[in-house]
Amino acid sequence: MTDQEKIHDVIGVGFGPSNLALAIALKERNAALDAIFLEAKDSFAWHPDMLLDNSDMQVSFIKDLVTLRNPASPYSFLSYLHAKGRMERFVNRKTFFPSRHEFNDYFTWAAAHHQDYCHYNQSVVRVAPVQGPNGAVELLDVVSEDPAGVQTRRRTRDLVLAVGGRPNVPEVFSELRGHPAVVHSSAYLSTVKPRLAASGRPLKVAVIGSGQSGAEIFWDLANDVARPEVDFIFRSHALKPSDDSPFVNEIFDAGFTSYVFNQPPQRRAAVLAEYANTNYSVVDGDLIEQIYGLFYEQDVVGGNSHALLRSTRVVAAESGPAPETGQHPQVELLLAPVEGGEELRCRYDLVILATGFRRRLGETLLAGLEEFLTGVETDRGYRIGTTAGFGPRIFLQGYSENTHGLSDTLLSVLPVRADEIASGLMSPRDKDRQLLTAAE
Ligand SMILES: Cc1cc2nc3c(=O)[nH]c(=O)nc-3n(C[C@H](O)[C@H](O)[C@H](O)COP(=O)(O)OP(=O)(O)OC[C@H]3O[C@@H](n4cnc5c(N)ncnc54)[C@H](O)[C@@H]3O)c2cc1C
């Protein structure tokens, strides 16, 4: 273990869009803080395994890393277009929604301007309290590991956690974690595509989940030159369109965050439920039409390569035999109609879980600090409550959906949230303590 002597003012864990937006906000506020960020990947990449060809952003380019906070920032999407010499051609496309490839390139460009802030190849494995002589926790030790397994301990006064979600693996697949034929959507491109290309025969693939990722993966597979045979399996009766109509879209306005936060818990939950169809288990309308058209055309020409197993749930999943010597084992799924009825046993070369992400505080690095946390919810400024005598301030990005609304796990309010957290980090510690005392 390498120990670094320096005490940082802030360590940010993760350098995805959320902490990148924070790095920029700190810079533009001229914050006199020693802030660094630790990122597990070897370079910036935004959901690299889902950078599918022909996939577009689901948020306007105006909702980039900075514009809502500072339209004059040099790190806006428009500044990026200008730097790349594509501004007029982008205008000619007449769209608010760049491709996912282009937005990832924008993020990467902005991250490159802030690489002094970030240490890549540093996967944080532990956060531990550091007690002062009087027993109070004054600092935090942040321990990270590089790909060779070398650990480094860094010390900080404050922490900002922006680590995204963890792949959600449904209970029925829990025994098959690590099975070579079971792949979460977050590993799609790097795992599935080489297998399709290397296989000498069309693979039999199941895609599970009726959200945007499931639909995109189904569409990508159905158009793959390796011609896999794909079963698209989901519990609902229909693929449903995401609601991005203008009145509804106002729930992603920055001002809506305070509205949600100021509601009593029951009302907050009702708001989340009412607008869940903007983000969860829904698909972009154009893609739904393309998929519908594909199945229609399959009927016309009499093919049966792909099947839509709607209103279907996976009852059991087991490892099956390897189809040929030297190949990895298949997976056998027991499928049942949701309304009950005859079960179906199917064997697949690959099962792709487009089953979303989990965001549970107890499963993050904060698990080691549980005894010092007073709850799982953040305050309006995204700071988690801590016990008296615990000095470090801990801010969370992307873990406050229940209290701050549906925009919390998305890009919609990124610059505004980053600015609020930057303001929290820059606020004097003493004043902070006084507030704590007043509240007590
Ligand atoms: C395929 C896909 C498409 C999406 N498209 C949109 C969209 O169009 N519009 C929209 O608003 N939202 C979209 N989202 C939602 C998405 O959550 C946000 O776009 C955004 O990625 C959130 O940024 P983040 O930095 O909070 O999290 P992430 O982007 O998940 O970044 C977290 C970072 O933390 C790093 N990390 C994790 N654990 C550690 C650790 N222990 N140590 C060090 N580093 C760590 C990860 O490597 C990662 O780089 C999409 C999500 C997916 C999966």
Short mmCIF file of C-alpha atoms and ligand atoms in Angstrom, two decimals:
data_model
loop_
_atom_site.label_atom_id
_atom_site.label_comp_id
_atom_site.label_asym_id
_atom_site.label_seq_id
_atom_site.Cartn_x
_atom_site.Cartn_y
_atom_site.Cartn_z
CA MET A 1 0.00 0.00 0.00
CA THR A 2 1.30 3.44 -0.94
CA ASP A 3 0.39 6.23 1.46
CA GLN A 4 0.06 9.79 0.27
CA GLU A 5 0.91 12.37 2.91
CA LYS A 6 -1.09 15.23 1.44
CA ILE A 7 -4.55 15.98 2.84
CA HIS A 8 -6.95 16.89 0.05
CA ASP A 9 -9.93 19.17 0.59
CA VAL A 10 -12.15 16.97 -1.57
CA ILE A 11 -11.88 13.56 -3.14
CA GLY A 12 -14.49 12.69 -5.74
CA VAL A 13 -15.04 9.01 -6.39
CA GLY A 14 -15.93 8.29 -10.02
CA PHE A 15 -15.30 10.59 -12.98
CA GLY A 16 -18.41 10.14 -15.06
CA PRO A 17 -20.51 13.11 -16.21
CA SER A 18 -21.61 14.00 -12.64
CA ASN A 19 -18.17 14.49 -11.12
CA LEU A 20 -16.84 15.92 -14.39
CA ALA A 21 -19.58 18.58 -14.14
CA LEU A 22 -18.45 19.19 -10.54
CA ALA A 23 -14.79 19.55 -11.55
CA ILE A 24 -15.82 22.19 -14.09
CA ALA A 25 -18.10 23.98 -11.60
CA LEU A 26 -15.25 24.15 -9.05
CA LYS A 27 -12.89 25.51 -11.69
CA GLU A 28 -15.38 28.12 -12.89
CA ARG A 29 -16.02 29.23 -9.32
CA ASN A 30 -12.25 29.60 -8.84
CA ALA A 31 -12.64 27.41 -5.78
CA ALA A 32 -9.50 27.49 -3.65
CA LEU A 33 -9.89 23.80 -2.93
CA ASP A 34 -7.50 20.95 -3.52
CA ALA A 35 -9.93 18.60 -5.28
CA ILE A 36 -9.05 15.36 -7.00
CA PHE A 37 -11.16 12.62 -8.57
CA LEU A 38 -10.47 8.88 -8.68
CA GLU A 39 -11.84 6.88 -11.60
CA ALA A 40 -11.73 3.11 -12.04
CA LYS A 41 -11.56 3.17 -15.85
CA ASP A 42 -8.30 3.84 -17.67
CA SER A 43 -9.72 6.89 -19.43
CA PHE A 44 -13.00 8.77 -19.68
CA ALA A 45 -15.84 6.75 -21.21
CA TRP A 46 -19.60 7.22 -20.86
CA HIS A 47 -21.40 3.85 -20.72
CA PRO A 48 -18.96 2.54 -23.37
CA ASP A 49 -20.67 -0.85 -23.69
CA MET A 50 -23.89 0.81 -24.80
CA LEU A 51 -22.43 3.19 -27.36
CA LEU A 52 -24.49 1.53 -30.04
CA ASP A 53 -24.44 2.77 -33.60
CA ASN A 54 -27.58 4.78 -34.36
CA SER A 55 -28.40 5.47 -30.70
CA ASP A 56 -29.25 9.07 -29.89
CA MET A 57 -29.29 11.15 -26.73
CA GLN A 58 -32.52 11.30 -24.80
CA VAL A 59 -31.85 14.76 -23.53
CA SER A 60 -31.28 17.99 -25.42
CA PHE A 61 -27.66 18.97 -26.09
CA ILE A 62 -28.44 22.20 -24.22
CA LYS A 63 -28.52 20.05 -21.08
CA ASP A 64 -24.78 19.50 -21.32
CA LEU A 65 -22.24 19.72 -18.48
CA VAL A 66 -22.49 23.48 -18.03
CA THR A 67 -25.02 25.46 -20.06
CA LEU A 68 -27.92 25.54 -17.56
CA ARG A 69 -25.50 27.01 -15.02
CA ASN A 70 -23.28 29.09 -17.26
CA PRO A 71 -24.18 29.45 -20.95
CA ALA A 72 -20.87 31.26 -21.48
CA SER A 73 -18.76 28.34 -20.27
CA PRO A 74 -15.99 27.17 -22.60
CA TYR A 75 -17.01 23.55 -21.86
CA SER A 76 -20.46 23.59 -23.45
CA PHE A 77 -21.53 21.25 -26.23
CA LEU A 78 -21.55 24.24 -28.58
CA SER A 79 -17.93 25.07 -27.63
CA TYR A 80 -17.08 21.44 -28.34
CA LEU A 81 -18.76 21.62 -31.77
CA HIS A 82 -16.88 24.82 -32.49
CA ALA A 83 -13.57 23.25 -31.45
CA LYS A 84 -14.26 20.25 -33.69
CA GLY A 85 -15.31 22.40 -36.65
CA ARG A 86 -18.76 20.84 -36.87
CA MET A 87 -20.99 23.65 -35.66
CA GLU A 88 -22.68 24.56 -38.92
CA ARG A 89 -23.11 20.95 -40.00
CA PHE A 90 -24.69 20.19 -36.63
CA VAL A 91 -27.13 23.07 -37.18
CA ASN A 92 -27.97 21.67 -40.61
CA ARG A 93 -29.05 18.41 -38.97
CA LYS A 94 -31.83 20.37 -37.20
CA THR A 95 -31.81 18.23 -34.09
CA PHE A 96 -31.59 18.76 -30.35
CA PHE A 97 -30.45 15.17 -29.90
CA PRO A 98 -26.88 14.28 -30.90
CA SER A 99 -25.86 10.65 -31.23
CA ARG A 100 -24.62 8.91 -28.10
CA HIS A 101 -21.24 8.56 -29.84
CA GLU A 102 -21.06 12.33 -30.27
CA PHE A 103 -22.09 13.13 -26.69
CA ASN A 104 -19.53 10.67 -25.39
CA ASP A 105 -16.96 12.42 -27.57
CA TYR A 106 -18.08 15.75 -26.09
CA PHE A 107 -17.74 14.42 -22.53
CA THR A 108 -14.31 12.96 -23.39
CA TRP A 109 -13.21 16.31 -24.82
CA ALA A 110 -14.36 18.13 -21.67
CA ALA A 111 -12.71 15.48 -19.45
CA ALA A 112 -9.42 15.90 -21.34
CA HIS A 113 -9.48 19.59 -20.36
CA HIS A 114 -9.74 18.52 -16.71
CA GLN A 115 -7.43 15.53 -16.62
CA ASP A 116 -5.22 17.20 -14.01
CA TYR A 117 -8.09 16.70 -11.58
CA CYS A 118 -8.48 12.99 -12.27
CA HIS A 119 -6.44 9.88 -11.50
CA TYR A 120 -7.60 7.11 -13.82
CA ASN A 121 -7.10 3.38 -13.19
CA GLN A 122 -7.93 3.97 -9.53
CA SER A 123 -10.84 1.86 -8.38
CA VAL A 124 -11.81 2.94 -4.88
CA VAL A 125 -12.19 -0.13 -2.71
CA ARG A 126 -12.62 1.39 0.75
CA VAL A 127 -13.42 4.61 2.58
CA ALA A 128 -12.45 4.62 6.24
CA PRO A 129 -12.78 7.20 9.04
CA VAL A 130 -9.68 8.83 10.50
CA GLN A 131 -10.10 9.81 14.14
CA GLY A 132 -8.35 12.73 15.76
CA PRO A 133 -6.84 12.68 19.27
CA ASN A 134 -10.25 13.40 20.85
CA GLY A 135 -11.91 10.49 19.06
CA ALA A 136 -13.86 12.64 16.60
CA VAL A 137 -13.67 11.70 12.93
CA GLU A 138 -11.75 14.50 11.22
CA LEU A 139 -10.76 13.02 7.90
CA LEU A 140 -11.44 10.12 5.56
CA ASP A 141 -9.00 7.63 4.11
CA VAL A 142 -9.85 6.73 0.54
CA VAL A 143 -8.14 3.55 -0.60
CA SER A 144 -7.96 2.81 -4.32
CA GLU A 145 -6.50 -0.03 -6.32
CA ASP A 146 -4.88 0.04 -9.75
CA PRO A 147 -5.27 -2.80 -12.29
CA ALA A 148 -2.05 -4.43 -10.98
CA GLY A 149 -3.59 -4.61 -7.49
CA VAL A 150 -1.39 -1.86 -6.01
CA GLN A 151 -3.33 0.08 -3.39
CA THR A 152 -2.96 3.78 -2.62
CA ARG A 153 -4.34 5.54 0.46
CA ARG A 154 -5.27 9.20 0.12
CA ARG A 155 -6.65 11.42 2.82
CA THR A 156 -9.44 13.97 2.44
CA ARG A 157 -11.55 16.42 4.39
CA ASP A 158 -14.68 15.94 2.25
CA LEU A 159 -15.96 13.31 -0.17
CA VAL A 160 -18.22 13.36 -3.22
CA LEU A 161 -19.50 10.00 -4.37
CA ALA A 162 -20.68 9.81 -8.00
CA VAL A 163 -20.24 6.15 -8.88
CA GLY A 164 -23.41 5.54 -10.91
CA GLY A 165 -25.58 2.46 -10.38
CA ARG A 166 -24.62 -1.20 -10.05
CA PRO A 167 -25.90 -3.66 -12.66
CA ASN A 168 -29.17 -5.10 -11.42
CA VAL A 169 -29.17 -8.90 -11.66
CA PRO A 170 -32.65 -10.34 -10.93
CA GLU A 171 -32.80 -12.86 -8.11
CA VAL A 172 -33.59 -15.70 -10.50
CA PHE A 173 -30.12 -15.26 -12.06
CA SER A 174 -28.25 -14.96 -8.76
CA GLU A 175 -26.77 -18.48 -9.02
CA LEU A 176 -25.46 -17.66 -12.50
CA ARG A 177 -23.40 -14.59 -11.59
CA GLY A 178 -20.15 -14.84 -13.56
CA HIS A 179 -21.61 -17.47 -15.92
CA PRO A 180 -20.08 -16.84 -19.36
CA ALA A 181 -23.47 -16.95 -21.09
CA VAL A 182 -25.15 -14.38 -18.81
CA VAL A 183 -24.24 -10.79 -19.63
CA HIS A 184 -25.64 -7.53 -18.22
CA SER A 185 -26.38 -4.77 -20.73
CA SER A 186 -23.55 -2.73 -19.19
CA ALA A 187 -21.09 -5.24 -20.73
CA TYR A 188 -22.92 -5.68 -24.04
CA LEU A 189 -20.58 -4.37 -26.73
CA SER A 190 -17.31 -5.72 -25.33
CA THR A 191 -18.70 -9.15 -24.41
CA VAL A 192 -21.48 -10.03 -26.82
CA LYS A 193 -20.32 -8.58 -30.11
CA PRO A 194 -16.97 -10.45 -30.24
CA ARG A 195 -18.81 -13.71 -29.41
CA LEU A 196 -21.28 -13.19 -32.23
CA ALA A 197 -18.46 -12.44 -34.64
CA ALA A 198 -16.34 -15.43 -33.57
CA SER A 199 -19.15 -17.98 -33.58
CA GLY A 200 -19.36 -20.13 -36.66
CA ARG A 201 -23.17 -20.41 -36.38
CA PRO A 202 -26.06 -18.07 -35.58
CA LEU A 203 -26.25 -17.91 -31.78
CA LYS A 204 -29.51 -18.24 -29.90
CA VAL A 205 -29.85 -15.17 -27.70
CA ALA A 206 -32.39 -14.02 -25.10
CA VAL A 207 -32.77 -10.31 -24.31
CA ILE A 208 -34.58 -9.73 -21.03
CA GLY A 209 -36.24 -6.42 -20.16
CA SER A 210 -38.60 -4.01 -21.90
CA GLY A 211 -36.79 -0.74 -21.24
CA GLN A 212 -34.72 1.39 -23.61
CA SER A 213 -31.56 -0.75 -23.25
CA GLY A 214 -33.44 -4.00 -23.92
CA ALA A 215 -35.06 -2.55 -27.02
CA GLU A 216 -31.79 -1.08 -28.30
CA ILE A 217 -29.95 -4.37 -27.77
CA PHE A 218 -32.71 -6.35 -29.45
CA TRP A 219 -32.60 -4.01 -32.43
CA ASP A 220 -28.81 -4.13 -32.59
CA LEU A 221 -28.77 -7.95 -32.50
CA ALA A 222 -31.55 -8.25 -35.06
CA ASN A 223 -29.42 -6.20 -37.44
CA ASP A 224 -26.10 -7.91 -36.67
CA VAL A 225 -24.33 -9.52 -39.63
CA ALA A 226 -23.82 -12.71 -37.57
CA ARG A 227 -27.63 -13.17 -37.73
CA PRO A 228 -28.29 -14.35 -34.17
CA GLU A 229 -31.75 -15.69 -33.40
CA VAL A 230 -33.18 -13.46 -30.70
CA ASP A 231 -35.98 -13.96 -28.20
CA PHE A 232 -37.07 -10.65 -26.72
CA ILE A 233 -38.58 -11.51 -23.34
CA PHE A 234 -40.45 -9.18 -21.01
CA ARG A 235 -43.21 -9.22 -18.43
CA SER A 236 -45.39 -6.43 -19.76
CA HIS A 237 -47.84 -6.95 -22.58
CA ALA A 238 -46.42 -4.19 -24.75
CA LEU A 239 -43.32 -2.07 -25.27
CA LYS A 240 -44.46 1.33 -24.03
CA PRO A 241 -43.24 4.71 -25.29
CA SER A 242 -41.33 7.08 -23.03
CA ASP A 243 -43.23 10.28 -22.39
CA ASP A 244 -41.10 13.23 -23.42
CA SER A 245 -43.96 15.59 -24.20
CA PRO A 246 -43.32 19.22 -23.20
CA PHE A 247 -45.52 19.58 -20.11
CA VAL A 248 -44.29 16.28 -18.72
CA ASN A 249 -40.70 17.15 -19.56
CA GLU A 250 -40.92 20.04 -17.10
CA ILE A 251 -40.35 17.50 -14.33
CA PHE A 252 -36.71 17.52 -15.50
CA ASP A 253 -36.41 21.30 -15.07
CA ALA A 254 -33.91 22.23 -12.37
CA GLY A 255 -36.65 24.08 -10.44
CA PHE A 256 -38.63 20.87 -10.07
CA THR A 257 -35.94 19.45 -7.77
CA SER A 258 -36.91 21.83 -4.96
CA TYR A 259 -40.59 21.19 -5.60
CA VAL A 260 -40.10 17.42 -5.11
CA PHE A 261 -37.77 17.91 -2.16
CA ASN A 262 -40.30 20.10 -0.35
CA GLN A 263 -43.11 17.55 -0.59
CA PRO A 264 -43.93 15.11 2.21
CA PRO A 265 -42.59 11.56 1.55
CA GLN A 266 -45.93 10.18 0.31
CA ARG A 267 -46.38 12.97 -2.21
CA ARG A 268 -42.77 12.56 -3.42
CA ALA A 269 -43.40 8.84 -3.99
CA ALA A 270 -46.61 9.65 -5.86
CA VAL A 271 -44.74 12.08 -8.14
CA LEU A 272 -42.07 9.46 -8.88
CA ALA A 273 -44.73 6.86 -9.66
CA GLU A 274 -46.78 9.24 -11.80
CA TYR A 275 -43.83 10.12 -14.03
CA ALA A 276 -41.95 6.80 -13.98
CA ASN A 277 -42.94 6.39 -17.63
CA THR A 278 -40.48 9.10 -18.59
CA ASN A 279 -37.54 6.84 -17.73
CA TYR A 280 -38.35 3.33 -16.50
CA SER A 281 -39.52 0.36 -18.59
CA VAL A 282 -40.20 2.62 -21.55
CA VAL A 283 -38.73 2.93 -25.01
CA ASP A 284 -38.24 5.72 -27.50
CA GLY A 285 -41.33 5.80 -29.78
CA ASP A 286 -39.36 5.59 -33.07
CA LEU A 287 -37.56 2.47 -31.90
CA ILE A 288 -40.85 0.82 -30.93
CA GLU A 289 -42.10 1.41 -34.47
CA GLN A 290 -38.93 -0.06 -35.96
CA ILE A 291 -39.23 -3.18 -33.80
CA TYR A 292 -42.93 -3.55 -34.61
CA GLY A 293 -42.07 -3.23 -38.31
CA LEU A 294 -39.40 -5.90 -38.01
CA PHE A 295 -41.83 -8.46 -36.57
CA TYR A 296 -44.46 -7.52 -39.14
CA GLU A 297 -42.01 -8.01 -41.99
CA GLN A 298 -40.87 -11.30 -40.50
CA ASP A 299 -44.49 -12.49 -40.76
CA VAL A 300 -44.72 -11.25 -44.34
CA VAL A 301 -41.70 -13.22 -45.50
CA GLY A 302 -42.48 -16.18 -43.26
CA GLY A 303 -39.31 -16.09 -41.12
CA ASN A 304 -39.06 -17.04 -37.47
CA SER A 305 -35.54 -15.94 -36.47
CA HIS A 306 -36.80 -13.61 -33.74
CA ALA A 307 -39.58 -14.03 -31.21
CA LEU A 308 -41.38 -11.59 -28.96
CA LEU A 309 -42.10 -13.38 -25.69
CA ARG A 310 -44.30 -10.72 -24.09
CA SER A 311 -46.25 -11.16 -20.82
CA THR A 312 -43.56 -13.68 -19.97
CA ARG A 313 -41.45 -14.04 -16.86
CA VAL A 314 -38.31 -16.03 -16.19
CA VAL A 315 -39.13 -18.56 -13.49
CA ALA A 316 -35.76 -20.32 -13.30
CA ALA A 317 -32.34 -20.13 -14.90
CA GLU A 318 -29.76 -22.92 -14.90
CA SER A 319 -26.46 -23.61 -16.55
CA GLY A 320 -26.90 -26.00 -19.48
CA PRO A 321 -24.49 -28.15 -21.49
CA ALA A 322 -21.84 -26.72 -23.85
CA PRO A 323 -23.14 -27.00 -27.45
CA GLU A 324 -19.74 -28.19 -28.73
CA THR A 325 -16.46 -29.12 -27.12
CA GLY A 326 -14.44 -26.06 -26.23
CA GLN A 327 -17.48 -23.74 -26.22
CA HIS A 328 -18.92 -22.24 -23.06
CA PRO A 329 -22.05 -23.77 -21.50
CA GLN A 330 -25.46 -22.52 -22.52
CA VAL A 331 -28.18 -21.34 -20.17
CA GLU A 332 -31.56 -22.96 -19.79
CA LEU A 333 -34.49 -20.69 -18.93
CA LEU A 334 -37.83 -21.78 -17.62
CA LEU A 335 -40.36 -19.22 -18.93
CA ALA A 336 -43.96 -18.78 -17.82
CA PRO A 337 -46.84 -16.58 -18.98
CA VAL A 338 -47.43 -13.89 -16.31
CA GLU A 339 -51.13 -14.77 -16.15
CA GLY A 340 -50.22 -18.40 -15.50
CA GLY A 341 -50.34 -21.26 -17.99
CA GLU A 342 -47.97 -23.64 -19.67
CA GLU A 343 -44.28 -23.16 -18.91
CA LEU A 344 -41.66 -23.21 -21.64
CA ARG A 345 -38.07 -24.46 -21.36
CA CYS A 346 -35.60 -22.73 -23.72
CA ARG A 347 -31.84 -23.01 -24.16
CA TYR A 348 -29.71 -20.00 -25.07
CA ASP A 349 -26.08 -19.40 -26.03
CA LEU A 350 -26.36 -15.95 -24.47
CA VAL A 351 -28.79 -14.30 -22.09
CA ILE A 352 -28.59 -10.52 -21.96
CA LEU A 353 -29.99 -8.88 -18.86
CA ALA A 354 -31.29 -5.44 -19.78
CA THR A 355 -32.60 -5.22 -16.25
CA GLY A 356 -31.34 -1.82 -15.21
CA PHE A 357 -29.22 -0.60 -12.32
CA ARG A 358 -29.51 -0.60 -8.53
CA ARG A 359 -28.68 2.43 -6.45
CA ARG A 360 -28.59 1.46 -2.81
CA LEU A 361 -26.43 3.39 -0.44
CA GLY A 362 -25.65 0.32 1.68
CA GLU A 363 -24.08 -1.33 -1.37
CA THR A 364 -21.73 1.57 -2.04
CA LEU A 365 -18.42 2.49 -0.45
CA LEU A 366 -20.40 4.18 2.32
CA ALA A 367 -21.20 0.74 3.75
CA GLY A 368 -17.99 1.06 5.80
CA LEU A 369 -19.21 4.33 7.32
CA GLU A 370 -22.71 3.15 8.20
CA GLU A 371 -22.33 3.76 11.95
CA PHE A 372 -21.68 7.45 11.25
CA LEU A 373 -24.61 8.01 8.87
CA THR A 374 -27.88 9.25 10.31
CA GLY A 375 -29.97 8.00 7.38
CA VAL A 376 -29.96 7.13 3.71
CA GLU A 377 -31.35 10.42 2.41
CA THR A 378 -29.42 13.55 1.52
CA ASP A 379 -30.42 17.09 2.41
CA ARG A 380 -31.40 19.56 -0.32
CA GLY A 381 -27.69 20.25 -0.98
CA TYR A 382 -27.03 16.49 -1.61
CA ARG A 383 -25.18 16.04 1.65
CA ILE A 384 -25.78 12.91 3.66
CA GLY A 385 -26.50 13.32 7.37
CA THR A 386 -23.74 12.23 9.73
CA THR A 387 -23.50 11.83 13.48
CA ALA A 388 -22.19 14.57 15.79
CA GLY A 389 -18.41 14.47 15.94
CA PHE A 390 -18.12 13.34 12.31
CA GLY A 391 -16.36 16.19 10.51
CA PRO A 392 -16.07 15.15 6.84
CA ARG A 393 -18.89 16.27 4.58
CA ILE A 394 -20.13 13.60 2.19
CA PHE A 395 -22.09 14.57 -0.92
CA LEU A 396 -23.83 12.14 -3.26
CA GLN A 397 -24.59 12.48 -6.95
CA GLY A 398 -27.21 10.14 -8.39
CA TYR A 399 -28.41 8.62 -5.11
CA SER A 400 -31.20 11.05 -4.22
CA GLU A 401 -33.99 10.14 -6.63
CA ASN A 402 -36.46 9.50 -3.80
CA THR A 403 -36.00 12.99 -2.38
CA HIS A 404 -34.91 15.09 -5.38
CA GLY A 405 -36.90 13.52 -8.23
CA LEU A 406 -36.41 11.55 -11.42
CA SER A 407 -33.75 13.86 -12.85
CA ASP A 408 -31.30 12.72 -10.16
CA THR A 409 -30.00 9.66 -12.04
CA LEU A 410 -29.99 11.44 -15.40
CA LEU A 411 -28.11 14.26 -17.08
CA SER A 412 -30.93 16.84 -16.92
CA VAL A 413 -29.85 18.91 -13.93
CA LEU A 414 -26.14 18.01 -13.89
CA PRO A 415 -24.65 21.54 -14.01
CA VAL A 416 -27.08 22.93 -11.45
CA ARG A 417 -26.52 20.06 -9.02
CA ALA A 418 -22.76 20.33 -9.51
CA ASP A 419 -22.95 24.02 -8.67
CA GLU A 420 -24.98 23.36 -5.53
CA ILE A 421 -22.45 20.76 -4.37
CA ALA A 422 -19.55 23.08 -5.24
CA SER A 423 -21.21 25.74 -3.11
CA GLY A 424 -21.57 23.23 -0.25
CA LEU A 425 -17.91 22.26 -0.50
CA MET A 426 -16.84 25.91 -0.50
CA SER A 427 -19.00 26.88 2.46
CA PRO A 428 -16.92 27.43 5.59
CA ARG A 429 -16.68 24.46 7.86
CA ASP A 430 -17.24 26.53 11.01
CA LYS A 431 -20.48 27.97 9.69
CA ASP A 432 -21.42 24.45 8.84
CA ARG A 433 -20.80 23.29 12.38
CA GLN A 434 -22.88 26.20 13.72
CA LEU A 435 -25.77 25.11 11.52
CA LEU A 436 -25.41 21.58 12.80
CA THR A 437 -25.42 22.81 16.38
CA ALA A 438 -28.46 25.02 15.72
CA ALA A 439 -30.30 22.04 14.25
CA GLU A 440 -29.41 19.88 17.24
C1 LIG B 1 -26.93 3.30 -21.91
C2 LIG B 1 -27.34 4.51 -21.12
C3 LIG B 1 -27.76 5.64 -21.79
C4 LIG B 1 -28.16 6.76 -21.06
N1 LIG B 1 -28.59 7.84 -21.76
C5 LIG B 1 -29.02 8.91 -21.09
C6 LIG B 1 -29.51 10.07 -21.79
O1 LIG B 1 -29.58 10.09 -23.02
N2 LIG B 1 -29.91 11.14 -21.05
C7 LIG B 1 -29.86 11.14 -19.69
O2 LIG B 1 -30.22 12.15 -19.09
N3 LIG B 1 -29.38 10.07 -19.01
C8 LIG B 1 -28.97 8.97 -19.65
N4 LIG B 1 -28.51 7.88 -18.96
C9 LIG B 1 -28.47 7.92 -17.48
C10 LIG B 1 -27.02 8.00 -16.89
O3 LIG B 1 -27.07 7.62 -15.55
C11 LIG B 1 -26.43 9.36 -16.96
O4 LIG B 1 -26.36 9.66 -18.32
C12 LIG B 1 -24.98 9.52 -16.44
O5 LIG B 1 -24.17 8.47 -16.89
C13 LIG B 1 -24.86 9.71 -14.94
O6 LIG B 1 -23.52 10.10 -14.67
P1 LIG B 1 -22.73 9.69 -13.36
O7 LIG B 1 -21.41 10.32 -13.46
O8 LIG B 1 -23.57 10.00 -12.18
O9 LIG B 1 -22.64 8.10 -13.41
P2 LIG B 1 -21.83 7.18 -14.42
O10 LIG B 1 -21.91 7.71 -15.80
O11 LIG B 1 -22.32 5.79 -14.18
O12 LIG B 1 -20.32 7.32 -13.96
C14 LIG B 1 -19.85 6.76 -12.76
C15 LIG B 1 -18.35 6.60 -12.87
O13 LIG B 1 -17.85 6.14 -11.61
C16 LIG B 1 -16.86 5.15 -11.85
N5 LIG B 1 -16.78 4.31 -10.65
C17 LIG B 1 -17.74 3.49 -10.15
N6 LIG B 1 -17.30 2.90 -9.02
C18 LIG B 1 -16.05 3.37 -8.79
C19 LIG B 1 -15.08 3.13 -7.78
N7 LIG B 1 -15.31 2.30 -6.76
N8 LIG B 1 -13.89 3.75 -7.87
C20 LIG B 1 -13.64 4.61 -8.89
N9 LIG B 1 -14.51 4.87 -9.87
C21 LIG B 1 -15.71 4.26 -9.83
C22 LIG B 1 -17.35 4.42 -13.09
O14 LIG B 1 -16.28 3.77 -13.73
C23 LIG B 1 -17.93 5.56 -13.90
O15 LIG B 1 -16.99 6.14 -14.76
C24 LIG B 1 -28.12 6.74 -19.66
C25 LIG B 1 -27.71 5.60 -18.99
C26 LIG B 1 -27.32 4.49 -19.71
C27 LIG B 1 -26.89 3.25 -18.97
#
